[in-house]
PDB file of C-alpha atoms in Angstrom:
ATOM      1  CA  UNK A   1       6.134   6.804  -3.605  1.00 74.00           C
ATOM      2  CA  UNK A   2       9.849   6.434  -2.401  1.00 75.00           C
ATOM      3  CA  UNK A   3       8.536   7.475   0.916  1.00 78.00           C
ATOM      4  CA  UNK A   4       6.331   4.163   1.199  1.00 76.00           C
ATOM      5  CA  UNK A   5       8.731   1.843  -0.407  1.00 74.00           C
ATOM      6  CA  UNK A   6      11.291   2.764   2.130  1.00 76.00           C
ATOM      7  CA  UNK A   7       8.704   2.316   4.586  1.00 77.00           C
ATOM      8  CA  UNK A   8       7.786  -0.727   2.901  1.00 74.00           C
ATOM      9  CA  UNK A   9      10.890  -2.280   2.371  1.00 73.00           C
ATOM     10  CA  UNK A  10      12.647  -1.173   5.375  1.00 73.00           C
ATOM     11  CA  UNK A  11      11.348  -0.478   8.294  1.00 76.00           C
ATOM     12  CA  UNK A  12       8.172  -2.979   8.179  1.00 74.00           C
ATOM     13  CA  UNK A  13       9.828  -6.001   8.064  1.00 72.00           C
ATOM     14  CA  UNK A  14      12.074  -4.787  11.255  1.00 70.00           C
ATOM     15  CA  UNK A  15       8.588  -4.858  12.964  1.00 74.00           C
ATOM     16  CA  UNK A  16       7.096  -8.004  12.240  1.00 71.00           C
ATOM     17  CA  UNK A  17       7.002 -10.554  14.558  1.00 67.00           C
ATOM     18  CA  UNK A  18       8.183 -14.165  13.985  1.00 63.00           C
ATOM     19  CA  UNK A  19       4.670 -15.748  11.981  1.00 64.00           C
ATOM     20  CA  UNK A  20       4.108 -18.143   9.408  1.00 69.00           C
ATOM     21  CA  UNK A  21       7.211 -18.051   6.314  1.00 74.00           C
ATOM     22  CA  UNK A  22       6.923 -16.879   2.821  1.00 75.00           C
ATOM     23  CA  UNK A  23       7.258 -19.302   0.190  1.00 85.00           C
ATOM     24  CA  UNK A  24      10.128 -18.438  -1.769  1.00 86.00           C
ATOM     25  CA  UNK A  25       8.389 -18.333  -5.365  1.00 88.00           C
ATOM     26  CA  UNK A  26       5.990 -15.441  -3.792  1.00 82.00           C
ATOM     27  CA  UNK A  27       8.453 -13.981  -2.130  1.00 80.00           C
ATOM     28  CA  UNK A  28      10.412 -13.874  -5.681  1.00 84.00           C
ATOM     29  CA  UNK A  29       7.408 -12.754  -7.847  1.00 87.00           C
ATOM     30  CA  UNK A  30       6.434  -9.933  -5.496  1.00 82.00           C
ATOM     31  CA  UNK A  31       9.765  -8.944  -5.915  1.00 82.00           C
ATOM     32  CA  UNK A  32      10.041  -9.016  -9.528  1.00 87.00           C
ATOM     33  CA  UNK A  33       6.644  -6.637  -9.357  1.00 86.00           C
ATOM     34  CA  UNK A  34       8.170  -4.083  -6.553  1.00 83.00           C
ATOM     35  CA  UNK A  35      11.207  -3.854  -9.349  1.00 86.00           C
ATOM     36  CA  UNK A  36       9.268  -3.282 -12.450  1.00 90.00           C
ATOM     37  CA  UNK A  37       6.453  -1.183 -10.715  1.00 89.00           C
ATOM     38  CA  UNK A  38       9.664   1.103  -8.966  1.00 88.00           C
ATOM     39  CA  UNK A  39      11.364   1.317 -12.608  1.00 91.00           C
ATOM     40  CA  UNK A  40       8.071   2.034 -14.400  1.00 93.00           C
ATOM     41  CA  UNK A  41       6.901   4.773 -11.513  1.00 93.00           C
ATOM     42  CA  UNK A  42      10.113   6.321 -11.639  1.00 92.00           C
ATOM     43  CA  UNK A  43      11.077   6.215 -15.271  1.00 95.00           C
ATOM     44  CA  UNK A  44       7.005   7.902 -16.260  1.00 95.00           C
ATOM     45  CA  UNK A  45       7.879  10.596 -13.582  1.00 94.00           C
ATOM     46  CA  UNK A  46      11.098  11.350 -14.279  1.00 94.00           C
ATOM     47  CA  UNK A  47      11.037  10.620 -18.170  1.00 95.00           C
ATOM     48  CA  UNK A  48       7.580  11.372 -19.661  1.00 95.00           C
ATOM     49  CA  UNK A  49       5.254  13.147 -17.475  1.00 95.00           C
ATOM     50  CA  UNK A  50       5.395  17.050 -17.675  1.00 94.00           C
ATOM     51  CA  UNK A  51       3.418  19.083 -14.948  1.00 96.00           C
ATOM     52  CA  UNK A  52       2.572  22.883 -14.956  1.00 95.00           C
ATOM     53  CA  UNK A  53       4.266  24.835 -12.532  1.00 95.00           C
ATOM     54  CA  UNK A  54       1.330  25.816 -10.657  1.00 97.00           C
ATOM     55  CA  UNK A  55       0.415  21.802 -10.705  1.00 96.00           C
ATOM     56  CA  UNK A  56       1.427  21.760  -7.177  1.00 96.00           C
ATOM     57  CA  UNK A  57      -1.281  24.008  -6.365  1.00 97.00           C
ATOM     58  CA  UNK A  58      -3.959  21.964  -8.008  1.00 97.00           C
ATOM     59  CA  UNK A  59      -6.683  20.114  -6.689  1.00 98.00           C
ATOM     60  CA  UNK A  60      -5.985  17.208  -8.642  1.00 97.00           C
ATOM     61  CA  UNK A  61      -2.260  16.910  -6.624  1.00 98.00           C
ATOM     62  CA  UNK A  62      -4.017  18.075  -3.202  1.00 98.00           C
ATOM     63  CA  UNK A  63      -6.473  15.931  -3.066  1.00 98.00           C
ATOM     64  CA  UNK A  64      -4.576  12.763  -4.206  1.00 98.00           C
ATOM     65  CA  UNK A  65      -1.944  14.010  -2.465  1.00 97.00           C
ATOM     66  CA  UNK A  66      -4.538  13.727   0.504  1.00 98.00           C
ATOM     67  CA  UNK A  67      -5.785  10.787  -0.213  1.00 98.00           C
ATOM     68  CA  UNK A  68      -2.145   9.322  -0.908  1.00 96.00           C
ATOM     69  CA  UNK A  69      -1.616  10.499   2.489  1.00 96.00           C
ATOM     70  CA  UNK A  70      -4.831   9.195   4.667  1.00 97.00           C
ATOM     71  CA  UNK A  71      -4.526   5.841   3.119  1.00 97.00           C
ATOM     72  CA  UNK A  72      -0.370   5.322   4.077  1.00 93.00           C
ATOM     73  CA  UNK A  73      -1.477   6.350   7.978  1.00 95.00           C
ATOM     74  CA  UNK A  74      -4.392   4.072   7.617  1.00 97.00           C
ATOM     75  CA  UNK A  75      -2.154   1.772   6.421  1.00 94.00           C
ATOM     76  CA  UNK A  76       0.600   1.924   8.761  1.00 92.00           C
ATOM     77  CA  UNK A  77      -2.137   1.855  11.869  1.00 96.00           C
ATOM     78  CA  UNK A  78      -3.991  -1.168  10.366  1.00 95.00           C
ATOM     79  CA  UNK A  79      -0.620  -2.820  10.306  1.00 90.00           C
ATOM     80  CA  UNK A  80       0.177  -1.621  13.932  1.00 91.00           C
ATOM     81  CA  UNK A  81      -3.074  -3.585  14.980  1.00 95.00           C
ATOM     82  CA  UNK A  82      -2.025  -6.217  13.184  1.00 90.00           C
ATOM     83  CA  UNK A  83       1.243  -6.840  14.453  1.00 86.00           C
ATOM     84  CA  UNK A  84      -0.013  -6.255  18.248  1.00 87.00           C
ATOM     85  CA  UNK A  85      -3.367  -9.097  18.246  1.00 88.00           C
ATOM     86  CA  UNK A  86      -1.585 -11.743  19.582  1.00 80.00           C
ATOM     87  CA  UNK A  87       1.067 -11.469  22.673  1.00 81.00           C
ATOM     88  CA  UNK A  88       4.324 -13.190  22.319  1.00 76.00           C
ATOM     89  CA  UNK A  89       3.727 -17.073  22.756  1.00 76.00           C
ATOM     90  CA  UNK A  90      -0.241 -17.050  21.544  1.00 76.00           C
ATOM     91  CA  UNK A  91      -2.066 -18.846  18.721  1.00 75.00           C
ATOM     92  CA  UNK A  92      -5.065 -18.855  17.240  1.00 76.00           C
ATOM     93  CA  UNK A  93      -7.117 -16.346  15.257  1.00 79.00           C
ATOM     94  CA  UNK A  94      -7.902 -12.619  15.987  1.00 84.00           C
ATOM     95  CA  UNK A  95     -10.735 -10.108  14.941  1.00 88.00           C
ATOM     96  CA  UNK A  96      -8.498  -6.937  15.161  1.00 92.00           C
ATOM     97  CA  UNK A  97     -10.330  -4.236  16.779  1.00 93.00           C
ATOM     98  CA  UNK A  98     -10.020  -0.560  16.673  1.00 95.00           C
ATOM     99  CA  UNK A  99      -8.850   2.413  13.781  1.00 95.00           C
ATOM    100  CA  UNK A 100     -10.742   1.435  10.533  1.00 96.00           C
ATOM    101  CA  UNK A 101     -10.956  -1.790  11.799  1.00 95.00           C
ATOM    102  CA  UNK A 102     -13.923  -1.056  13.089  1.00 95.00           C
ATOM    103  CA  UNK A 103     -15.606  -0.033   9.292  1.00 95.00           C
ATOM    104  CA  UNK A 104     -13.676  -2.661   7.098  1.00 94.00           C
ATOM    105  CA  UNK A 105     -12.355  -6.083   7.825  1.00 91.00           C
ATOM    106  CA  UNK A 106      -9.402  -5.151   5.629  1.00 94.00           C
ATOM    107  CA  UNK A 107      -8.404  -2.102   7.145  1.00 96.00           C
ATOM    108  CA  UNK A 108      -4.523  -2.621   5.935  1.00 94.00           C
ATOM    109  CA  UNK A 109      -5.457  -3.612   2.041  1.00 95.00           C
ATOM    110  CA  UNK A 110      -8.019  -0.521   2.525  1.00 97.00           C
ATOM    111  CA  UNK A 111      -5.510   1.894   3.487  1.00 97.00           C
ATOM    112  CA  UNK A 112      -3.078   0.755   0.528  1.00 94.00           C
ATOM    113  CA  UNK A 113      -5.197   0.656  -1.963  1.00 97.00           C
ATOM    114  CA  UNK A 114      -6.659   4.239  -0.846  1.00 98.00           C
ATOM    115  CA  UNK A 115      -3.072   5.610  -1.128  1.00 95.00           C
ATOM    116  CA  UNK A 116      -2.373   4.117  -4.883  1.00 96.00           C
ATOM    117  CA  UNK A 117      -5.486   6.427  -6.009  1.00 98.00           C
ATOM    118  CA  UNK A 118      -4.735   9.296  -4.336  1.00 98.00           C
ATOM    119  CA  UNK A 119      -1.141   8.732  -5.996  1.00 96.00           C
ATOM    120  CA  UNK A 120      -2.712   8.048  -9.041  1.00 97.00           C
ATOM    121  CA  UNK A 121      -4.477  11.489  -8.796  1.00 98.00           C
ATOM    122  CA  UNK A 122      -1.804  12.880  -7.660  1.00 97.00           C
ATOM    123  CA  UNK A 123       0.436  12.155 -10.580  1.00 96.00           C
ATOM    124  CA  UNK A 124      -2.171  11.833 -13.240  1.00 97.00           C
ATOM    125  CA  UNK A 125      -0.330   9.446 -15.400  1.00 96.00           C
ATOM    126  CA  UNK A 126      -1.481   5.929 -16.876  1.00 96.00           C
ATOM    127  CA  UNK A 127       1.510   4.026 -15.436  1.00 96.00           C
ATOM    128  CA  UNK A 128       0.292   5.294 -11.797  1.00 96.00           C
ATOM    129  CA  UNK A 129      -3.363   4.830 -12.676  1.00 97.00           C
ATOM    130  CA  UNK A 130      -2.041   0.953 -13.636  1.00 95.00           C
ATOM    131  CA  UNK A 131      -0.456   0.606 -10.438  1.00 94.00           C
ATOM    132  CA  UNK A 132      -3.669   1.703  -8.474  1.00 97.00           C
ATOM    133  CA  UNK A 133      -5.832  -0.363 -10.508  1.00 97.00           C
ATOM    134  CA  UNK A 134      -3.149  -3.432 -10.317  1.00 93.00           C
ATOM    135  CA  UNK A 135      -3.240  -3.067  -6.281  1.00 93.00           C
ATOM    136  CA  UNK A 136      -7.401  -2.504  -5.980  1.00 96.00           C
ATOM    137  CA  UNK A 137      -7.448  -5.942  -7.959  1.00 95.00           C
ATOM    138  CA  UNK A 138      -4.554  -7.645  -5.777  1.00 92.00           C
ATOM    139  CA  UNK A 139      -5.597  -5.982  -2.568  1.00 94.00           C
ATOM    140  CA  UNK A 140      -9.287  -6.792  -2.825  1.00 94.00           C
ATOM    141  CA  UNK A 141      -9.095 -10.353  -3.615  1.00 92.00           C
ATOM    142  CA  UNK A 142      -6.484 -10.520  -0.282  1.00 90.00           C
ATOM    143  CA  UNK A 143      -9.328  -8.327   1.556  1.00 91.00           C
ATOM    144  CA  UNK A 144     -12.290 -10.694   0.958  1.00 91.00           C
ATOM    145  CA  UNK A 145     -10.171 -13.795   1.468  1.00 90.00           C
ATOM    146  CA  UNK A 146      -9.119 -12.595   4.934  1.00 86.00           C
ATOM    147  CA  UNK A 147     -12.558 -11.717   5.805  1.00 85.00           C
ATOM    148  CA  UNK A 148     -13.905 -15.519   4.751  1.00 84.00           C
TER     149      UNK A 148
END
């Protein structure tokens, strides 16, 4: 989780290129949600949620741990695509090409939501379960917007 927030928060705005700016009020409510989600992930692992000590070994953790794992490099790739349609100076829309591109029109909001259930699996609590749930809602709406 801290992994892709860093990630997130970080390093992926260093790579954008100069596009279209973010209304301040969106910029503000997305982040009041990375806040509260980051406070209520990190409170229900480090508070409430008890694990076995084998739960490492389980196939609940592997495979969302998998899954948590696939979607972030999907994610990160999409984005790479993204960034890299248009060369410095050009206009105009794109159909990005290539990686899961190539399956889904929504390769990036694929890969995301694809890592929030594998963490969800992965951590078998409700609060991460929410959080998937919260991002297949947000993500999918973005998805088939973007492929209108």
């Amino acid at each position: 989780f801290l992994f892709f927030v860093r990630y997130r928060a970080l390093i992926f705005p260093l790579l954008i290129r100069a596009g279209k700016p973010t209304p301040f009020f969106t910029f503000v409510l997305a982040l009041l949600f990375c806040v509260f989600n980051g406070y209520l992930q990190g409170r229900s692992l480090t508070t409430y949620a008890t694990y076995p000590p084998d739960w490492l070994g389980d196939s609940r953790f592997i495979t969302g741990f998998l899954g948590w794992l696939i979607g972030m490099a999907i994610n990160i790739h999409s984005d790479h695509i993204l960034r890299n349609l248009r060369k410095p100076g050009e206009t105009g829309y794109k159909i990005p090409r290539g990686g899961m591109f190539e399956y889904v029109s929504g390769a990036n909001f694929f890969g995301e939501i694809l890592e929030w259930f594998g963490f969800a699996l992965a951590c078998c609590t409700i609060e991460s379960f929410a959080f998937a749930l919260c991002s297949l809602f947000i993500l999918s709406s973005r998805a088939r917007q973007h492929h209108k």
